[in-house]
Amino acid sequence: MDNNVNAVKKDGKKKNNFKSNEMIMMVFVLVLVILIFTVLNKNYFTYANMSNILMAASTIGLLAIGETFLIIAGHVDLSCANIAAMSAVITAILINGGMSWPLAIVLVAAGSTIAGLLNSCLVNVFELQPFIATLATSNVFMGVAYLACSGKSLPVGDKGFNAIGSMRILGIPFPAVLMVVCFVIFGFILARTIFGRSVYMVGGNAEAARLAGLNPKMVSTILYVISAVLAAFAGVLMTAKMHSGQPSAGSGAEFDAITAAILGGVAFTGGTGNLAGCFIGLLIMQCFNNGLTVINVSSFWQIVAKGLLLIVALLLDFIRRKKVFRKFLEILKAKEN
Amino acid sequence: MENYVEFKNIRKAFVGVQALDGISFRADGGEICALLGENGAGKSTLLKILSGAHQADSGEYFINGREMKFHSPMEAIQAGVSVIYQERQLVSELSVTENVFMEDLYCNRAGIVDFKRSHEEMQRIIELFHMPFSPQTKVKKLSAAYQQMVEIMKAYRRKSQVIAFDEPTAPLTDAEIDILFGLIQRLRDSGKVILYVSHRLKELFRLTDKIIILKDGRFVEDVRTANTSEGYLVSKMVGRNVGDTFSALKRNDQMGDVVLEARNLRGNGIHNVSFQLHRGEVLGFAGLVGAGRSETMQLLFGGDKVKSGEIYIDGRLKKIRNPKDAIEEGIGLCPEDRKEQGLVLGRSIRNNLTIPILNKISRRGIIDRKRERKLSKEAVAAYRIKTPSIEKIAMELSGGNQQKIILGRWMLADLKVLILDEPTKGIDVGAKAEIYQMVCDLAREGLGVIFISSELQEVINICDKVIVMRDGTVTGCLDRKEMSEEGILSLAMQENGE
Ligand SMILES: Nc1ncnc2c1ncn2[C@@H]1O[C@H](COP(=O)(O)OP(=O)(O)OP(=O)(O)O)[C@@H](O)[C@H]1O
Ligand SMILES: [Mg+2]
């Protein structure tokens, strides 16, 4: 027994090291990316450009939060970017129609829950694969966005509303602050609450979780709604940033969001990952994409590079599960001690 | 030509544990050689090294004098080694034939699978095993026991020189076990090397010729089965005398009111099942594979839809729509299939232990982590789950220790009724005795316990009453005084409506 307790202490410590090691590696990669681009172009590591990066990260970050929750629970939402686009357009329409902007935001957020419920219904009631179901709804939402504005971008003149996109708090763009706050709140929910734990358990083995008293369908329904509402906020931010509602605003952002999550260690097999990792993954991705622009890589090559980054993220996920990587970490750890 | 397998100084460590610490022994063809040891002694790990699923850190193993070093299960299969793992390795979406002939389905010259011929071959094997399913059946449609038989057919079909069985009988009942043993003996007589892992000592005496005892990853002793006794084996593997498990049990003899009553339950292949469970009672459910015992429990627990019938708890009619409702009413279930239904294998022991009590260890939805750790440690200690830490991933525990997590989970919940579906599956002798005592203690505390087991001796010695099922109906009910193996078996095999 005594022996056992000692073992517990030892191993408990090891375990922590193991996790934080992965985290340190990721921060290291982030710093490396920033360093490389700084060396390549002196305009990279400047206040203006870093603000740009954060600004771009803010909308994708909101989507990535929803995506992380869903992927951990064994689901995925390919429609979130188009929910954002739809919300962006509808926000513009409502404000241009004379509605006060706070009310418009509330209405759009409330409306987006319907989109989330639709996704959940297809997955939970009709038992479609999340990938297929949300791919289908994604097109529906995009169609709605284009129909609502007849394919044109809708300028918004409301100064108060547009300030959301340009306001700064302590020099940091408000959208970025909002995103970070969301990461903190949802990170806490995921790591510390019953609901967060349910997400992990359902993602690890839905049937076992159900037989132990959790409700997998309820959990995933809530997650699809969260993802949709966060996407709606992302859409609102896009409209405020660009001073217009554009149906093409978020196209492809769902892939960026998924890439960020996977880069951050969220595994597609479900049941593992966390938001801190996702956050760093997000920063790595944004710093990388922005860096390519700054050093004048053509936008076509940027698309290729984005794809490659997703592949790298998936490979990392693969390697993480391999013994080689563990051995490597063990060696690292041995050196530390 | 004599077949044999020899291990020399095999060592294997995982993070935090030395699973194998220098194992050496030899197993000869024409003999059935048992591996015996407590949960976590390293039996499965040794077999996984033999099958190429793990690689040893050091040491060698030889087959017929040639040193082997398998890097993958495929290499081992090609070298004539088949291992039937403790955890089933079937593709549930595929047919029986496709699973059994996995890597070499019959093909015609163009390389297109000849399903007709494959199915015919499969049919021959099925007949040999006296199984009731067809080659085309999808594996997911089969019960746990039949899936296990499919797994065994796979090894049989490969005509390997070395066949290892890791607790093959855990999900089986006597009828299938008889068939299986007949086959294993035939394999032995044809000169193959057979390694056999089981926690059921009676089986070892019935089947094996030699027993290798392991403890904490070390070789302890090898004995000829004919020259030894149960008591001796147990004392060697546990390291102390255990005594007669059943006679030492302190049972409960005060029964209270009816806590759970089922009336005319139907659904999921169950017809009109009714029974009463009292506080402090241990109610056994016996029957052959497919008798509907687990299905009945799934109905009670809200795991499957009830078509008709009523469930009363403390005399009040309750509607149980899902497991959550059941748990709120104070019913707990340890399901029979730990991999599919019991554990979230990729998460820690702590996470797995506290799923049903998350509400109790939280304030306003936020988990009290200190409390969670404390309770988890208590459960690990109470159930002697062998692990270096509560943070260890469930997948990395030995089979028996995984089973203990599922039991330990309910210790933390506040229950009126605990349903145990094959709770001693894969559990070692010492731990079994502890579980029996625990069941009796729970009854003494006033819980109603439902105990499903295919080991009749268990049922007879622990239960106050046993309900026997067949084909989804109750065929009889025996009191403690009336219980006997013959009595239960004859009810279990009885034709419907007599
Ligand atoms: N993949 C793994 N990672 C980490 N530890 C492992 C792994 N597999 C096994 N172990 C550890 O190795 C030890 C031996 O496990 P093993 O599965 O061989 O036991 P066993 O003798 O088969 O027990 P049981 O009778 O319970 O099946 C255990 O302490 C277990 O926790
Ligand atoms: Mg084992």
PDB file of N, CA and C in Angstrom, chain A residues 1 4-5 7-9 11-12 14-15 188 191-195 197-198 200-205 207-215 271-273 323 326-327 330 333, chain B residues 15-16 298 301-303 323-324 327 335 339-344 347 350-352 354-356 358-359 362 365-367 369 372 377 381 387-389 391 393 396 409-410:
ATOM      1  N   MET A   1       0.839  -1.206   0.000  1.00  0.00           N
ATOM      2  CA  MET A   1       0.000   0.000   0.000  1.00  0.00           C
ATOM      3  C   MET A   1       0.877   1.261   0.000  1.00  0.00           C
ATOM      4  N   ASN A   4       2.464   1.829  -3.095  1.00  0.00           N
ATOM      5  CA  ASN A   4       1.516   2.330  -4.072  1.00  0.00           C
ATOM      6  C   ASN A   4       1.421   3.852  -4.054  1.00  0.00           C
ATOM      7  N   VAL A   5       1.313   4.378  -2.838  1.00  0.00           N
ATOM      8  CA  VAL A   5       1.154   5.820  -2.680  1.00  0.00           C
ATOM      9  C   VAL A   5       2.350   6.547  -3.274  1.00  0.00           C
ATOM     10  N   ALA A   7       4.245   5.498  -5.585  1.00  0.00           N
ATOM     11  CA  ALA A   7       4.153   5.375  -7.039  1.00  0.00           C
ATOM     12  C   ALA A   7       3.204   6.437  -7.591  1.00  0.00           C
ATOM     13  N   VAL A   8       2.119   6.649  -6.883  1.00  0.00           N
ATOM     14  CA  VAL A   8       1.134   7.621  -7.341  1.00  0.00           C
ATOM     15  C   VAL A   8       1.777   8.986  -7.479  1.00  0.00           C
ATOM     16  N   LYS A   9       2.512   9.369  -6.443  1.00  0.00           N
ATOM     17  CA  LYS A   9       3.129  10.694  -6.460  1.00  0.00           C
ATOM     18  C   LYS A   9       4.073  10.831  -7.642  1.00  0.00           C
ATOM     19  N   ASP A  11       4.265   9.151 -10.401  1.00  0.00           N
ATOM     20  CA  ASP A  11       3.658   9.131 -11.718  1.00  0.00           C
ATOM     21  C   ASP A  11       2.820  10.373 -11.963  1.00  0.00           C
ATOM     22  N   GLY A  12       2.166  10.842 -10.908  1.00  0.00           N
ATOM     23  CA  GLY A  12       1.367  12.051 -11.046  1.00  0.00           C
ATOM     24  C   GLY A  12       2.219  13.173 -11.610  1.00  0.00           C
ATOM     25  N   LYS A  14       5.069  12.880 -13.296  1.00  0.00           N
ATOM     26  CA  LYS A  14       5.440  12.543 -14.663  1.00  0.00           C
ATOM     27  C   LYS A  14       4.362  12.990 -15.636  1.00  0.00           C
ATOM     28  N   LYS A  15       3.145  12.655 -15.279  1.00  0.00           N
ATOM     29  CA  LYS A  15       2.006  12.914 -16.148  1.00  0.00           C
ATOM     30  C   LYS A  15       1.925  14.411 -16.487  1.00  0.00           C
ATOM     31  N   PHE A 188     -12.669  27.228 -19.425  1.00  0.00           N
ATOM     32  CA  PHE A 188     -13.053  26.857 -18.064  1.00  0.00           C
ATOM     33  C   PHE A 188     -14.185  25.837 -18.100  1.00  0.00           C
ATOM     34  N   ALA A 191     -12.778  22.444 -19.114  1.00  0.00           N
ATOM     35  CA  ALA A 191     -11.838  21.784 -18.208  1.00  0.00           C
ATOM     36  C   ALA A 191     -12.441  21.493 -16.838  1.00  0.00           C
ATOM     37  N   ARG A 192     -13.375  22.312 -16.406  1.00  0.00           N
ATOM     38  CA  ARG A 192     -13.737  22.231 -15.008  1.00  0.00           C
ATOM     39  C   ARG A 192     -15.190  21.884 -14.693  1.00  0.00           C
ATOM     40  N   THR A 193     -16.063  21.931 -15.663  1.00  0.00           N
ATOM     41  CA  THR A 193     -17.479  21.724 -15.324  1.00  0.00           C
ATOM     42  C   THR A 193     -17.963  20.325 -15.695  1.00  0.00           C
ATOM     43  N   ILE A 194     -19.107  19.991 -15.157  1.00  0.00           N
ATOM     44  CA  ILE A 194     -19.735  18.714 -15.487  1.00  0.00           C
ATOM     45  C   ILE A 194     -19.971  18.621 -16.983  1.00  0.00           C
ATOM     46  N   PHE A 195     -20.445  19.741 -17.543  1.00  0.00           N
ATOM     47  CA  PHE A 195     -20.738  19.707 -18.966  1.00  0.00           C
ATOM     48  C   PHE A 195     -19.473  19.400 -19.774  1.00  0.00           C
ATOM     49  N   ARG A 197     -16.811  17.831 -18.827  1.00  0.00           N
ATOM     50  CA  ARG A 197     -16.440  16.432 -18.646  1.00  0.00           C
ATOM     51  C   ARG A 197     -17.311  15.537 -19.511  1.00  0.00           C
ATOM     52  N   SER A 198     -18.616  15.864 -19.581  1.00  0.00           N
ATOM     53  CA  SER A 198     -19.519  15.054 -20.402  1.00  0.00           C
ATOM     54  C   SER A 198     -19.063  15.050 -21.862  1.00  0.00           C
ATOM     55  N   TYR A 200     -16.035  15.231 -23.037  1.00  0.00           N
ATOM     56  CA  TYR A 200     -14.944  14.264 -23.194  1.00  0.00           C
ATOM     57  C   TYR A 200     -15.452  12.829 -23.166  1.00  0.00           C
ATOM     58  N   MET A 201     -16.348  12.551 -22.216  1.00  0.00           N
ATOM     59  CA  MET A 201     -16.798  11.174 -22.041  1.00  0.00           C
ATOM     60  C   MET A 201     -17.618  10.709 -23.244  1.00  0.00           C
ATOM     61  N   VAL A 202     -18.501  11.579 -23.706  1.00  0.00           N
ATOM     62  CA  VAL A 202     -19.324  11.237 -24.856  1.00  0.00           C
ATOM     63  C   VAL A 202     -18.436  11.022 -26.086  1.00  0.00           C
ATOM     64  N   GLY A 203     -17.414  11.849 -26.223  1.00  0.00           N
ATOM     65  CA  GLY A 203     -16.517  11.700 -27.360  1.00  0.00           C
ATOM     66  C   GLY A 203     -15.685  10.438 -27.277  1.00  0.00           C
ATOM     67  N   GLY A 204     -15.362  10.023 -26.052  1.00  0.00           N
ATOM     68  CA  GLY A 204     -14.526   8.829 -25.862  1.00  0.00           C
ATOM     69  C   GLY A 204     -15.300   7.549 -26.124  1.00  0.00           C
ATOM     70  N   ASN A 205     -16.515   7.468 -25.638  1.00  0.00           N
ATOM     71  CA  ASN A 205     -17.347   6.278 -25.847  1.00  0.00           C
ATOM     72  C   ASN A 205     -18.782   6.652 -25.488  1.00  0.00           C
ATOM     73  N   GLU A 207     -21.660   5.211 -25.922  1.00  0.00           N
ATOM     74  CA  GLU A 207     -22.530   4.206 -25.314  1.00  0.00           C
ATOM     75  C   GLU A 207     -22.191   4.028 -23.831  1.00  0.00           C
ATOM     76  N   ALA A 208     -20.906   3.958 -23.515  1.00  0.00           N
ATOM     77  CA  ALA A 208     -20.520   3.812 -22.109  1.00  0.00           C
ATOM     78  C   ALA A 208     -20.969   5.039 -21.317  1.00  0.00           C
ATOM     79  N   ALA A 209     -20.840   6.205 -21.922  1.00  0.00           N
ATOM     80  CA  ALA A 209     -21.250   7.427 -21.233  1.00  0.00           C
ATOM     81  C   ALA A 209     -22.751   7.406 -20.970  1.00  0.00           C
ATOM     82  N   ARG A 210     -23.496   6.932 -21.951  1.00  0.00           N
ATOM     83  CA  ARG A 210     -24.953   6.878 -21.799  1.00  0.00           C
ATOM     84  C   ARG A 210     -25.326   5.917 -20.664  1.00  0.00           C
ATOM     85  N   LEU A 211     -24.674   4.756 -20.643  1.00  0.00           N
ATOM     86  CA  LEU A 211     -25.017   3.770 -19.612  1.00  0.00           C
ATOM     87  C   LEU A 211     -24.545   4.202 -18.231  1.00  0.00           C
ATOM     88  N   ALA A 212     -23.684   5.217 -18.174  1.00  0.00           N
ATOM     89  CA  ALA A 212     -23.273   5.716 -16.866  1.00  0.00           C
ATOM     90  C   ALA A 212     -24.071   6.968 -16.509  1.00  0.00           C
ATOM     91  N   GLY A 213     -25.101   7.270 -17.285  1.00  0.00           N
ATOM     92  CA  GLY A 213     -26.027   8.333 -16.894  1.00  0.00           C
ATOM     93  C   GLY A 213     -25.900   9.648 -17.638  1.00  0.00           C
ATOM     94  N   LEU A 214     -25.012   9.728 -18.622  1.00  0.00           N
ATOM     95  CA  LEU A 214     -24.933  10.968 -19.396  1.00  0.00           C
ATOM     96  C   LEU A 214     -25.881  10.865 -20.595  1.00  0.00           C
ATOM     97  N   ASN A 215     -26.143  11.995 -21.223  1.00  0.00           N
ATOM     98  CA  ASN A 215     -27.061  11.993 -22.359  1.00  0.00           C
ATOM     99  C   ASN A 215     -26.345  12.510 -23.611  1.00  0.00           C
ATOM    100  N   GLY A 271     -12.603  12.637 -27.776  1.00  0.00           N
ATOM    101  CA  GLY A 271     -12.224  12.353 -26.403  1.00  0.00           C
ATOM    102  C   GLY A 271     -10.961  13.014 -25.894  1.00  0.00           C
ATOM    103  N   THR A 272     -10.157  13.648 -26.779  1.00  0.00           N
ATOM    104  CA  THR A 272      -8.956  14.316 -26.279  1.00  0.00           C
ATOM    105  C   THR A 272      -8.776  15.698 -26.883  1.00  0.00           C
ATOM    106  N   GLY A 273      -8.037  16.519 -26.162  1.00  0.00           N
ATOM    107  CA  GLY A 273      -7.748  17.867 -26.626  1.00  0.00           C
ATOM    108  C   GLY A 273      -8.196  18.887 -25.604  1.00  0.00           C
ATOM    109  N   LYS A 323       4.470   5.774 -30.579  1.00  0.00           N
ATOM    110  CA  LYS A 323       5.402   5.543 -29.484  1.00  0.00           C
ATOM    111  C   LYS A 323       6.663   6.385 -29.621  1.00  0.00           C
ATOM    112  N   ARG A 326       6.453   9.502 -27.853  1.00  0.00           N
ATOM    113  CA  ARG A 326       6.470   9.327 -26.396  1.00  0.00           C
ATOM    114  C   ARG A 326       7.875   9.067 -25.904  1.00  0.00           C
ATOM    115  N   LYS A 327       8.568   8.187 -26.648  1.00  0.00           N
ATOM    116  CA  LYS A 327       9.949   7.866 -26.285  1.00  0.00           C
ATOM    117  C   LYS A 327      10.756   9.158 -26.237  1.00  0.00           C
ATOM    118  N   GLU A 330      10.014  11.091 -23.301  1.00  0.00           N
ATOM    119  CA  GLU A 330      10.606  10.471 -22.116  1.00  0.00           C
ATOM    120  C   GLU A 330      12.078  10.836 -21.993  1.00  0.00           C
ATOM    121  N   LYS A 333      12.411  14.287 -20.833  1.00  0.00           N
ATOM    122  CA  LYS A 333      12.059  14.361 -19.421  1.00  0.00           C
ATOM    123  C   LYS A 333      13.243  13.887 -18.568  1.00  0.00           C
TER     124      LYS A 333
ATOM    125  N   VAL B  15       5.122   2.954 -19.144  1.00  0.00           N
ATOM    126  CA  VAL B  15       5.339   4.118 -18.276  1.00  0.00           C
ATOM    127  C   VAL B  15       4.847   3.796 -16.869  1.00  0.00           C
ATOM    128  N   GLY B  16       5.760   3.792 -15.905  1.00  0.00           N
ATOM    129  CA  GLY B  16       5.331   3.585 -14.527  1.00  0.00           C
ATOM    130  C   GLY B  16       5.211   2.140 -14.065  1.00  0.00           C
ATOM    131  N   GLN B 298     -31.125  -4.383 -19.320  1.00  0.00           N
ATOM    132  CA  GLN B 298     -31.107  -3.151 -20.116  1.00  0.00           C
ATOM    133  C   GLN B 298     -32.476  -2.486 -20.113  1.00  0.00           C
ATOM    134  N   PHE B 301     -32.977  -0.808 -16.717  1.00  0.00           N
ATOM    135  CA  PHE B 301     -32.055   0.296 -16.512  1.00  0.00           C
ATOM    136  C   PHE B 301     -32.294   1.431 -17.507  1.00  0.00           C
ATOM    137  N   GLY B 302     -33.240   1.233 -18.418  1.00  0.00           N
ATOM    138  CA  GLY B 302     -33.520   2.289 -19.391  1.00  0.00           C
ATOM    139  C   GLY B 302     -32.541   2.312 -20.551  1.00  0.00           C
ATOM    140  N   GLY B 303     -31.704   1.299 -20.664  1.00  0.00           N
ATOM    141  CA  GLY B 303     -30.736   1.243 -21.761  1.00  0.00           C
ATOM    142  C   GLY B 303     -31.415   0.925 -23.085  1.00  0.00           C
ATOM    143  N   PRO B 323     -30.937   5.617 -18.958  1.00  0.00           N
ATOM    144  CA  PRO B 323     -30.113   5.264 -17.788  1.00  0.00           C
ATOM    145  C   PRO B 323     -30.056   6.378 -16.747  1.00  0.00           C
ATOM    146  N   LYS B 324     -30.148   7.620 -17.210  1.00  0.00           N
ATOM    147  CA  LYS B 324     -30.077   8.735 -16.275  1.00  0.00           C
ATOM    148  C   LYS B 324     -31.224   8.651 -15.274  1.00  0.00           C
ATOM    149  N   ILE B 327     -30.530   5.913 -12.782  1.00  0.00           N
ATOM    150  CA  ILE B 327     -29.532   6.274 -11.771  1.00  0.00           C
ATOM    151  C   ILE B 327     -30.149   7.220 -10.751  1.00  0.00           C
ATOM    152  N   PRO B 335     -22.347  -3.138 -16.850  1.00  0.00           N
ATOM    153  CA  PRO B 335     -22.681  -3.889 -18.061  1.00  0.00           C
ATOM    154  C   PRO B 335     -21.690  -5.014 -18.335  1.00  0.00           C
ATOM    155  N   LYS B 339     -15.607  -3.141 -22.798  1.00  0.00           N
ATOM    156  CA  LYS B 339     -14.979  -2.323 -23.828  1.00  0.00           C
ATOM    157  C   LYS B 339     -16.012  -1.442 -24.541  1.00  0.00           C
ATOM    158  N   GLU B 340     -17.157  -2.029 -24.883  1.00  0.00           N
ATOM    159  CA  GLU B 340     -18.159  -1.281 -25.642  1.00  0.00           C
ATOM    160  C   GLU B 340     -19.078  -0.463 -24.737  1.00  0.00           C
ATOM    161  N   GLN B 341     -19.479  -1.064 -23.615  1.00  0.00           N
ATOM    162  CA  GLN B 341     -20.524  -0.438 -22.815  1.00  0.00           C
ATOM    163  C   GLN B 341     -20.029   0.136 -21.498  1.00  0.00           C
ATOM    164  N   GLY B 342     -18.865  -0.329 -21.061  1.00  0.00           N
ATOM    165  CA  GLY B 342     -18.470   0.014 -19.709  1.00  0.00           C
ATOM    166  C   GLY B 342     -17.558   1.222 -19.606  1.00  0.00           C
ATOM    167  N   LEU B 343     -16.483   1.209 -20.377  1.00  0.00           N
ATOM    168  CA  LEU B 343     -15.440   2.197 -20.127  1.00  0.00           C
ATOM    169  C   LEU B 343     -15.253   3.170 -21.270  1.00  0.00           C
ATOM    170  N   VAL B 344     -14.833   4.372 -20.924  1.00  0.00           N
ATOM    171  CA  VAL B 344     -14.321   5.293 -21.921  1.00  0.00           C
ATOM    172  C   VAL B 344     -12.813   5.029 -21.918  1.00  0.00           C
ATOM    173  N   ARG B 347      -9.838   7.600 -21.608  1.00  0.00           N
ATOM    174  CA  ARG B 347      -9.765   8.560 -20.508  1.00  0.00           C
ATOM    175  C   ARG B 347      -9.212   7.907 -19.254  1.00  0.00           C
ATOM    176  N   ARG B 350      -9.665   8.075 -13.119  1.00  0.00           N
ATOM    177  CA  ARG B 350     -10.461   9.042 -12.359  1.00  0.00           C
ATOM    178  C   ARG B 350     -11.709   9.459 -13.155  1.00  0.00           C
ATOM    179  N   ASN B 351     -11.511   9.822 -14.402  1.00  0.00           N
ATOM    180  CA  ASN B 351     -12.646  10.225 -15.234  1.00  0.00           C
ATOM    181  C   ASN B 351     -13.685   9.128 -15.336  1.00  0.00           C
ATOM    182  N   ASN B 352     -13.211   7.891 -15.467  1.00  0.00           N
ATOM    183  CA  ASN B 352     -14.145   6.783 -15.614  1.00  0.00           C
ATOM    184  C   ASN B 352     -14.901   6.486 -14.330  1.00  0.00           C
ATOM    185  N   THR B 354     -15.864   8.548 -11.990  1.00  0.00           N
ATOM    186  CA  THR B 354     -16.797   9.539 -11.458  1.00  0.00           C
ATOM    187  C   THR B 354     -17.937   9.911 -12.403  1.00  0.00           C
ATOM    188  N   ILE B 355     -18.063   9.220 -13.539  1.00  0.00           N
ATOM    189  CA  ILE B 355     -19.134   9.641 -14.467  1.00  0.00           C
ATOM    190  C   ILE B 355     -20.506   9.713 -13.779  1.00  0.00           C
ATOM    191  N   PRO B 356     -20.935   8.662 -13.075  1.00  0.00           N
ATOM    192  CA  PRO B 356     -22.308   8.752 -12.549  1.00  0.00           C
ATOM    193  C   PRO B 356     -22.458   9.675 -11.342  1.00  0.00           C
ATOM    194  N   LEU B 358     -20.940  12.779 -11.062  1.00  0.00           N
ATOM    195  CA  LEU B 358     -20.476  14.142 -11.343  1.00  0.00           C
ATOM    196  C   LEU B 358     -21.322  15.183 -10.602  1.00  0.00           C
ATOM    197  N   ASN B 359     -22.631  14.939 -10.541  1.00  0.00           N
ATOM    198  CA  ASN B 359     -23.498  15.890  -9.833  1.00  0.00           C
ATOM    199  C   ASN B 359     -23.127  16.022  -8.372  1.00  0.00           C
ATOM    200  N   SER B 362     -19.883  18.134  -7.518  1.00  0.00           N
ATOM    201  CA  SER B 362     -19.800  19.454  -8.133  1.00  0.00           C
ATOM    202  C   SER B 362     -20.637  20.458  -7.368  1.00  0.00           C
ATOM    203  N   GLY B 365     -22.368  23.057 -10.991  1.00  0.00           N
ATOM    204  CA  GLY B 365     -21.856  22.566 -12.269  1.00  0.00           C
ATOM    205  C   GLY B 365     -20.349  22.529 -12.396  1.00  0.00           C
ATOM    206  N   ILE B 366     -19.633  23.024 -11.359  1.00  0.00           N
ATOM    207  CA  ILE B 366     -18.176  23.009 -11.431  1.00  0.00           C
ATOM    208  C   ILE B 366     -17.650  21.866 -10.584  1.00  0.00           C
ATOM    209  N   ILE B 367     -16.807  21.046 -11.202  1.00  0.00           N
ATOM    210  CA  ILE B 367     -16.325  19.851 -10.512  1.00  0.00           C
ATOM    211  C   ILE B 367     -15.318  20.230  -9.425  1.00  0.00           C
ATOM    212  N   ARG B 369     -12.320  19.341  -7.846  1.00  0.00           N
ATOM    213  CA  ARG B 369     -11.299  18.403  -8.281  1.00  0.00           C
ATOM    214  C   ARG B 369     -10.616  17.678  -7.128  1.00  0.00           C
ATOM    215  N   GLU B 372     -12.892  14.981  -6.124  1.00  0.00           N
ATOM    216  CA  GLU B 372     -12.893  13.929  -7.136  1.00  0.00           C
ATOM    217  C   GLU B 372     -11.667  13.040  -6.994  1.00  0.00           C
ATOM    218  N   LYS B 377      -9.257   7.975  -5.413  1.00  0.00           N
ATOM    219  CA  LYS B 377      -8.196   7.226  -4.733  1.00  0.00           C
ATOM    220  C   LYS B 377      -8.802   6.203  -3.796  1.00  0.00           C
ATOM    221  N   ALA B 381      -8.256   2.189  -4.005  1.00  0.00           N
ATOM    222  CA  ALA B 381      -7.749   1.406  -2.877  1.00  0.00           C
ATOM    223  C   ALA B 381      -8.753   0.319  -2.490  1.00  0.00           C
ATOM    224  N   THR B 387      -2.645  -0.006 -10.160  1.00  0.00           N
ATOM    225  CA  THR B 387      -2.225   1.073 -11.062  1.00  0.00           C
ATOM    226  C   THR B 387      -1.303   2.015 -10.315  1.00  0.00           C
ATOM    227  N   PRO B 388      -0.362   2.611 -11.042  1.00  0.00           N
ATOM    228  CA  PRO B 388       0.519   3.556 -10.367  1.00  0.00           C
ATOM    229  C   PRO B 388      -0.172   4.881 -10.038  1.00  0.00           C
ATOM    230  N   SER B 389      -1.278   5.174 -10.658  1.00  0.00           N
ATOM    231  CA  SER B 389      -1.896   6.486 -10.457  1.00  0.00           C
ATOM    232  C   SER B 389      -3.346   6.483 -10.924  1.00  0.00           C
ATOM    233  N   GLU B 391      -4.523   8.717 -12.613  1.00  0.00           N
ATOM    234  CA  GLU B 391      -4.535   9.410 -13.900  1.00  0.00           C
ATOM    235  C   GLU B 391      -4.205   8.473 -15.056  1.00  0.00           C
ATOM    236  N   ILE B 393      -4.498   5.983 -18.048  1.00  0.00           N
ATOM    237  CA  ILE B 393      -5.559   5.814 -19.034  1.00  0.00           C
ATOM    238  C   ILE B 393      -6.146   4.403 -18.897  1.00  0.00           C
ATOM    239  N   GLU B 396      -4.811   1.322 -20.662  1.00  0.00           N
ATOM    240  CA  GLU B 396      -3.509   0.751 -20.320  1.00  0.00           C
ATOM    241  C   GLU B 396      -3.550  -0.182 -19.123  1.00  0.00           C
ATOM    242  N   ARG B 409     -16.985   2.315  -9.756  1.00  0.00           N
ATOM    243  CA  ARG B 409     -17.792   3.463 -10.124  1.00  0.00           C
ATOM    244  C   ARG B 409     -19.046   3.568  -9.258  1.00  0.00           C
ATOM    245  N   TRP B 410     -19.651   2.425  -8.983  1.00  0.00           N
ATOM    246  CA  TRP B 410     -20.934   2.466  -8.268  1.00  0.00           C
ATOM    247  C   TRP B 410     -20.773   2.543  -6.778  1.00  0.00           C
TER     248      TRP B 410
END
